[in-house]
Every structure is written in C-alpha cells, then in structure tokens.
Amino acid sequence: MKKKSVAIIGAGFAGISTLKIFKDYGFDCVVFEKDAEVGGVWASSRRYPGLTTQNPKDTYYLSDLKMPKHFPEWPEGHQVQEYFESYVDKMNLRKHILFYTTVTKTYLDKDNKWVVEYTKTNQIEKQTFDYLIVCNGIFSMPSIPAYKGLEEFKNAGGKVYHTSEFNEKSWAKGKNVVVVGFGKSSCDVASAVSDVAKSSTVVARNIIWKVPKKFFNKLNMKFILLTRLGENLFEYIRPKGAAKFLHGAGKGVRNFLLSSVQNIVTKQLKLKEAGLHPGNSLETIARANVSLASDNFFEKVVSKKICFEKTEIAELLPSKEVVLMNGKKIPADILVCGTGWKQEVPFMEEGVMKKVINKNGDFRLYKNQLPIGTHHLAFNGYNSSFYSQLSSEIGALWLAEYFTGGLKNMSDNDLIAFTENHLAWSKERSAGKNSKGTNIIPFTMNHVDELLEDVGYDVSGMTKFMQWNVPIAPADYKSVIKKTIQRFEKNRKDKFFA
C-alpha cells in the first residue's frame, strides 16, 4: 500500500485536529510549527494577562478528549495549552510535529508535489508532499498601526506591544498603560493591569456589545448563546426547519427573546452608567466576533479604575504621552494594541494567492476550506467562531473526505458561484467586518451541519433536536468522525492508497 503525505502548517486547534484525522485516515503527516509548543494562540509566547476561553470548558474541547474536571468553568490560557499538550501525547501525535520550524516557501514542483521549504536551527531545509493544508490561523500575524510619532515614542523608552505580545502583568506595575481597542483581548488586558498599573486607559473608537459569563450572575451564558436556538436568533443565509419559522411566522417570538437578552445585558453590565452602551440593537452582535465581557471590566470603568476614551490616537509623543483625536493628552509608559491581525500567508507564491484571495482581499475559500482551481491545497481553521475547535475537527474530516474522493464532485463554476454568494452575504450582514471572509460567528453549527451533510450525514436527528435546548457538546461528534473513518477504510482506503 502506497502512503500519501500531507504537510500541515501550524499546531493550533486546526493543525492538531487535521493531524489527528489525516493520520487516522492513513496519511503520512508532518506538522510545521514555528513556536516551541503546541497551542497556537494559547502558547505561552502569545498569552496576555487575564486570558481565558470565551466559552465554558464543557463546550471547548476536541471530541475525543474532554477538558479535565479540575479546570475552572472558563479555563485560563495556560490551562488550555496544558490541554493541548495532554491531547498530543494521549493521541501519540508529538512525533509528527516539527517545533522551532518556520515555513518560508511553498510551491508545486514539476511532478505536482508540494515542496515545503523551512528553517530549523538556522538551517534551510525542504520536504516534498502530496498535499498541503494551511492551518496557521486567522490570528497569526499581529497588526500594530503606524501611529504618528511611533518610533520617537519607542526611542524615548515608551513600550509598544500587541496584546498577544504583552505576556506579563508585572510589566505594568507602577506604569501608565494605554490599551487600544474594545475586543476581548483589549478589555482583558486593561482589567488585569488596572490592579497594578499607575493608570489604565482604554482608547476605542467603536463600542460593541459584550456578553456576561452568567446572566443574572446565575445562568451560564452557554444556555443562552451556545445552543441552536441562540445561534438561530440571527438569520443565516440558508435557514432550515425551525430557523425558518423564527425569521418568518415566528419572528415576533424571536424579537422578544433577543430584546429580553439585550435588556438583561444592558442592566447587568451597567452599560449606561459606564457610558458604554453601543447605541444599537443586540442584533448587531452578529456583525463581528461575539465578545465575552472581561471580568470586572465594566465595574472598573464605572468606578473610574479604568478610564475610557471613545476616540482614536492622533499621535505618540517622546514625552511618553498619547495625543487623542478628541484633543486630550494622556500619559503612556506602555501602549498595548488590541488592533487585530494581518491575515497573510507569507510562504505562498503570488500566483497561488491570487486564487486564494479575491480582488477585495477576502479569502475565497469554498466552505471556508477549499481554494478554487488549486491542486491538493486546502485551509483549515479559517473560520472565526465560538466552537473553533469543533469546526476545525469537522473541517479536517471534510477535507479528508474531499481528498480521498468521498464528496460529490462540483464544477469550479459551481464552487465559485457558491463562494462568491456567501462572501457577498457575509460582507453585507457584517457591515464589512467579516475578517476578510473568515468570520462565521454566530453561525458555527450551521457551518458544521453543511460540512457534515456533504460528508453524507443527516443532521436532523435527536442530537440536533436536543441541541436546540442545551449547549452543544463536542463529544456528540466523536462517533460521527469514527464512523466516517470506518466507512473510508471499508469502501475506499485500498483503492485510494493503491
């Protein structure tokens, strides 16, 4: 039996789940990871103070290994990385991972094999593979704005970090800290450092809705937002069944539920008292990444322990001050930027990237997985969601089925039409904030359903019915993955690897 090989770039949830599933299908796998450890955004080199999961531990794990019982409800960053390490060892995956390895170039050779060039211990090396799967994630390259006066500020001793680079709370002790942005990482950092910093100020031009960990300080948010009912309060591009009812004859019920949640959030987080009410409907939460409220953040804004400026930075001064667009000048020893990520694939040739990214800069990936018109190339994990680990697992399963001939063939024209239509809808419903086509929040389970339907599963059974009322458990999908692999071994494995 002739083995086929696959190169996987990145060892976060997408890379590790792709490795596990492709290994179980019988592929020879190599994972290239530039860091010293697995975990992606959870690796120690990228963890900021106050980092926790967005969703509870019983909804955030790979289907065949639950989070340890002794972990808190919302595991901290180092605990998620510990989970990664235990998963890799339990599944015997570590021997397939090359650490401290940076991929510098990938290209097809004359035999249509993927050549991966990489540096390891300052040596340039290369290997050849049948398939290439990019799992470096949508949070791989920190983006810091080119503020006026940035270099002068740094030369004068001012420190500038991306949130992923600000790794120690102690760095802020006795310092004036300015944090840019209103995403989860920015608010986490501001809340964490406010206990030790001389001053803690958040500067953000846009206010978005935040979700408390527990509604009424009692009801876990997973019972509100991590169910199919919660997801389908927002209208999907291809609604089915009960979702059609909620946005048709039952829209009054849907509107009541959504407005009730909005009222609870407004009162519980004291948004008006903090001056941080977004001024629009909670429905707009579907336009961007759903963001969990950072511990004590709003209380600290109300008590003035955290200062908040709804504006932008105009300039940085060598006197270690920040000039704001509203005319204010505030002291800043440290500037921490929660200003997003550059979604780039620097190791891919320009000709290939023209097929991956459209003229608007959006990733043109069929089902967020497949670049159209390329050879044995795929992406996994290019979908921002609450259930990122589950969508990565099912995405890996979908790709394994696709590459081994288990999916229905579609013409490039059909793939293009589907993808362009989905991108247009995504951009419209998110007001252009669709993370270059990769944002699927809040429609994770709709996405997972469509991938499984392609694989050949009816997702309308009892599990799906139950998931309308209780949070989705990744373990529900363990048997689906196992049965799909068994089906491949029985029907196609010998022919594929012949």
mmCIF file of N, CA and C in Angstrom, residues 182 207-222 224-225 233-234 256-285 290-294 297-299 302 386:
data_model
loop_
_atom_site.group_PDB
_atom_site.id
_atom_site.type_symbol
_atom_site.label_atom_id
_atom_site.label_comp_id
_atom_site.label_asym_id
_atom_site.label_seq_id
_atom_site.Cartn_x
_atom_site.Cartn_y
_atom_site.Cartn_z
ATOM 1 N N PHE A 182 -11.522 47.534 21.748
ATOM 2 C CA PHE A 182 -12.606 47.132 22.647
ATOM 3 C C PHE A 182 -12.947 45.653 22.494
ATOM 4 N N ILE A 207 -17.852 50.973 20.055
ATOM 5 C CA ILE A 207 -18.342 50.211 21.196
ATOM 6 C C ILE A 207 -19.207 49.071 20.674
ATOM 7 N N ILE A 208 -18.869 47.842 21.063
ATOM 8 C CA ILE A 208 -19.667 46.690 20.637
ATOM 9 C C ILE A 208 -20.323 46.051 21.857
ATOM 10 N N TRP A 209 -21.310 45.214 21.598
ATOM 11 C CA TRP A 209 -21.982 44.502 22.675
ATOM 12 C C TRP A 209 -21.067 43.444 23.266
ATOM 13 N N LYS A 210 -21.128 43.297 24.569
ATOM 14 C CA LYS A 210 -20.428 42.247 25.287
ATOM 15 C C LYS A 210 -21.448 41.336 25.960
ATOM 16 N N VAL A 211 -21.044 40.113 26.187
ATOM 17 C CA VAL A 211 -21.936 39.131 26.802
ATOM 18 C C VAL A 211 -21.378 38.721 28.160
ATOM 19 N N PRO A 212 -22.179 38.769 29.221
ATOM 20 C CA PRO A 212 -21.676 38.339 30.535
ATOM 21 C C PRO A 212 -21.501 36.826 30.593
ATOM 22 N N LYS A 213 -20.597 36.368 31.445
ATOM 23 C CA LYS A 213 -20.405 34.931 31.605
ATOM 24 C C LYS A 213 -21.658 34.266 32.152
ATOM 25 N N LYS A 214 -22.335 34.990 33.043
ATOM 26 C CA LYS A 214 -23.568 34.458 33.605
ATOM 27 C C LYS A 214 -24.636 35.549 33.629
ATOM 28 N N PHE A 215 -25.788 35.255 33.069
ATOM 29 C CA PHE A 215 -26.909 36.185 33.090
ATOM 30 C C PHE A 215 -27.543 36.161 34.481
ATOM 31 N N PHE A 216 -27.872 37.325 34.990
ATOM 32 C CA PHE A 216 -28.359 37.496 36.368
ATOM 33 C C PHE A 216 -27.313 36.998 37.368
ATOM 34 N N ASN A 217 -26.065 36.861 36.895
ATOM 35 C CA ASN A 217 -24.979 36.304 37.713
ATOM 36 C C ASN A 217 -25.250 34.870 38.158
ATOM 37 N N LYS A 218 -26.154 34.195 37.455
ATOM 38 C CA LYS A 218 -26.509 32.817 37.814
ATOM 39 C C LYS A 218 -26.581 31.891 36.604
ATOM 40 N N LEU A 219 -27.254 32.338 35.536
ATOM 41 C CA LEU A 219 -27.488 31.470 34.376
ATOM 42 C C LEU A 219 -26.307 31.552 33.406
ATOM 43 N N ASN A 220 -25.616 30.445 33.241
ATOM 44 C CA ASN A 220 -24.448 30.392 32.361
ATOM 45 C C ASN A 220 -24.824 30.809 30.946
ATOM 46 N N MET A 221 -23.978 31.657 30.343
ATOM 47 C CA MET A 221 -24.270 32.163 29.001
ATOM 48 C C MET A 221 -24.409 31.048 27.966
ATOM 49 N N LYS A 222 -23.860 29.852 28.262
ATOM 50 C CA LYS A 222 -23.938 28.760 27.287
ATOM 51 C C LYS A 222 -25.387 28.336 27.029
ATOM 52 N N ILE A 224 -27.819 30.346 26.808
ATOM 53 C CA ILE A 224 -28.459 31.386 26.002
ATOM 54 C C ILE A 224 -27.881 31.422 24.586
ATOM 55 N N LEU A 225 -26.553 31.410 24.485
ATOM 56 C CA LEU A 225 -25.915 31.648 23.188
ATOM 57 C C LEU A 225 -25.272 30.420 22.559
ATOM 58 N N LEU A 233 -31.287 32.772 16.501
ATOM 59 C CA LEU A 233 -31.950 34.063 16.681
ATOM 60 C C LEU A 233 -31.460 35.043 15.614
ATOM 61 N N PHE A 234 -30.325 34.709 15.007
ATOM 62 C CA PHE A 234 -29.756 35.505 13.925
ATOM 63 C C PHE A 234 -29.972 34.750 12.611
ATOM 64 N N PHE A 256 -38.767 39.098 20.629
ATOM 65 C CA PHE A 256 -38.970 39.185 22.071
ATOM 66 C C PHE A 256 -37.780 38.594 22.821
ATOM 67 N N LEU A 257 -37.319 37.424 22.371
ATOM 68 C CA LEU A 257 -36.188 36.765 23.021
ATOM 69 C C LEU A 257 -34.930 37.626 22.938
ATOM 70 N N LEU A 258 -34.693 38.191 21.752
ATOM 71 C CA LEU A 258 -33.491 38.983 21.541
ATOM 72 C C LEU A 258 -33.526 40.276 22.366
ATOM 73 N N SER A 259 -34.691 40.937 22.392
ATOM 74 C CA SER A 259 -34.792 42.183 23.161
ATOM 75 C C SER A 259 -34.691 41.915 24.659
ATOM 76 N N SER A 260 -35.170 40.753 25.104
ATOM 77 C CA SER A 260 -35.066 40.401 26.518
ATOM 78 C C SER A 260 -33.609 40.232 26.922
ATOM 79 N N VAL A 261 -32.843 39.542 26.073
ATOM 80 C CA VAL A 261 -31.410 39.364 26.344
ATOM 81 C C VAL A 261 -30.709 40.722 26.348
ATOM 82 N N GLN A 262 -31.085 41.589 25.415
ATOM 83 C CA GLN A 262 -30.471 42.915 25.329
ATOM 84 C C GLN A 262 -30.718 43.715 26.608
ATOM 85 N N ASN A 263 -31.925 43.669 27.127
ATOM 86 C CA ASN A 263 -32.257 44.405 28.352
ATOM 87 C C ASN A 263 -31.476 43.883 29.553
ATOM 88 N N ILE A 264 -31.330 42.562 29.624
ATOM 89 C CA ILE A 264 -30.577 41.960 30.729
ATOM 90 C C ILE A 264 -29.118 42.400 30.678
ATOM 91 N N VAL A 265 -28.519 42.330 29.482
ATOM 92 C CA VAL A 265 -27.109 42.706 29.324
ATOM 93 C C VAL A 265 -26.905 44.170 29.697
ATOM 94 N N THR A 266 -27.796 45.023 29.229
ATOM 95 C CA THR A 266 -27.679 46.462 29.495
ATOM 96 C C THR A 266 -27.681 46.762 30.990
ATOM 97 N N LYS A 267 -28.605 46.137 31.714
ATOM 98 C CA LYS A 267 -28.718 46.390 33.153
ATOM 99 C C LYS A 267 -27.592 45.728 33.938
ATOM 100 N N GLN A 268 -27.307 44.464 33.605
ATOM 101 C CA GLN A 268 -26.326 43.708 34.386
ATOM 102 C C GLN A 268 -24.928 44.282 34.268
ATOM 103 N N LEU A 269 -24.531 44.680 33.050
ATOM 104 C CA LEU A 269 -23.187 45.223 32.847
ATOM 105 C C LEU A 269 -23.121 46.728 33.104
ATOM 106 N N LYS A 270 -24.260 47.311 33.440
ATOM 107 C CA LYS A 270 -24.327 48.757 33.731
ATOM 108 C C LYS A 270 -23.750 49.580 32.576
ATOM 109 N N LEU A 271 -24.213 49.248 31.383
ATOM 110 C CA LEU A 271 -23.659 49.879 30.185
ATOM 111 C C LEU A 271 -23.922 51.379 30.154
ATOM 112 N N LYS A 272 -25.099 51.795 30.606
ATOM 113 C CA LYS A 272 -25.416 53.229 30.576
ATOM 114 C C LYS A 272 -24.616 53.978 31.630
ATOM 115 N N GLU A 273 -24.471 53.390 32.800
ATOM 116 C CA GLU A 273 -23.691 54.029 33.850
ATOM 117 C C GLU A 273 -22.220 54.162 33.444
ATOM 118 N N ALA A 274 -21.734 53.160 32.705
ATOM 119 C CA ALA A 274 -20.342 53.178 32.263
ATOM 120 C C ALA A 274 -20.145 54.044 31.024
ATOM 121 N N GLY A 275 -21.249 54.470 30.412
ATOM 122 C CA GLY A 275 -21.166 55.222 29.159
ATOM 123 C C GLY A 275 -20.730 54.348 28.003
ATOM 124 N N LEU A 276 -21.039 53.048 28.094
ATOM 125 C CA LEU A 276 -20.571 52.098 27.088
ATOM 126 C C LEU A 276 -21.711 51.328 26.427
ATOM 127 N N HIS A 277 -22.868 51.952 26.351
ATOM 128 C CA HIS A 277 -23.961 51.321 25.595
ATOM 129 C C HIS A 277 -23.680 51.527 24.109
ATOM 130 N N PRO A 278 -23.724 50.459 23.321
ATOM 131 C CA PRO A 278 -23.394 50.589 21.901
ATOM 132 C C PRO A 278 -24.331 51.504 21.112
ATOM 133 N N GLY A 279 -25.545 51.725 21.632
ATOM 134 C CA GLY A 279 -26.472 52.619 20.947
ATOM 135 C C GLY A 279 -27.187 51.993 19.778
ATOM 136 N N ASN A 280 -27.148 50.665 19.709
ATOM 137 C CA ASN A 280 -27.873 49.965 18.649
ATOM 138 C C ASN A 280 -28.423 48.652 19.208
ATOM 139 N N SER A 281 -29.007 47.844 18.349
ATOM 140 C CA SER A 281 -29.622 46.600 18.787
ATOM 141 C C SER A 281 -28.583 45.520 19.029
ATOM 142 N N LEU A 282 -28.878 44.637 19.969
ATOM 143 C CA LEU A 282 -28.021 43.479 20.218
ATOM 144 C C LEU A 282 -27.852 42.637 18.958
ATOM 145 N N GLU A 283 -28.776 42.779 18.044
ATOM 146 C CA GLU A 283 -28.698 42.022 16.797
ATOM 147 C C GLU A 283 -27.390 42.291 16.060
ATOM 148 N N THR A 284 -26.806 43.464 16.278
ATOM 149 C CA THR A 284 -25.555 43.807 15.596
ATOM 150 C C THR A 284 -24.385 42.978 16.109
ATOM 151 N N ILE A 285 -24.594 42.201 17.171
ATOM 152 C CA ILE A 285 -23.526 41.337 17.677
ATOM 153 C C ILE A 285 -23.111 40.319 16.622
ATOM 154 N N VAL A 290 -18.457 37.638 18.549
ATOM 155 C CA VAL A 290 -19.170 37.770 19.806
ATOM 156 C C VAL A 290 -18.130 37.822 20.916
ATOM 157 N N SER A 291 -18.220 38.834 21.758
ATOM 158 C CA SER A 291 -17.163 39.082 22.740
ATOM 159 C C SER A 291 -17.686 38.905 24.158
ATOM 160 N N LEU A 292 -16.998 38.077 24.928
ATOM 161 C CA LEU A 292 -17.358 37.850 26.316
ATOM 162 C C LEU A 292 -16.882 39.034 27.155
ATOM 163 N N ALA A 293 -17.701 39.463 28.085
ATOM 164 C CA ALA A 293 -17.320 40.571 28.961
ATOM 165 C C ALA A 293 -16.174 40.137 29.874
ATOM 166 N N SER A 294 -15.112 40.938 29.907
ATOM 167 C CA SER A 294 -13.948 40.643 30.748
ATOM 168 C C SER A 294 -14.325 40.822 32.221
ATOM 169 N N PHE A 297 -14.568 44.307 34.208
ATOM 170 C CA PHE A 297 -14.194 45.434 33.351
ATOM 171 C C PHE A 297 -15.172 46.597 33.489
ATOM 172 N N PHE A 298 -16.453 46.336 33.347
ATOM 173 C CA PHE A 298 -17.433 47.423 33.377
ATOM 174 C C PHE A 298 -17.544 48.050 34.762
ATOM 175 N N GLU A 299 -17.400 47.209 35.807
ATOM 176 C CA GLU A 299 -17.411 47.759 37.160
ATOM 177 C C GLU A 299 -16.235 48.721 37.360
ATOM 178 N N VAL A 302 -16.971 52.021 35.636
ATOM 179 C CA VAL A 302 -17.923 52.807 36.433
ATOM 180 C C VAL A 302 -17.211 53.453 37.627
ATOM 181 N N PHE A 386 -17.255 30.538 18.038
ATOM 182 C CA PHE A 386 -17.192 30.065 19.413
ATOM 183 C C PHE A 386 -16.647 28.638 19.449
#
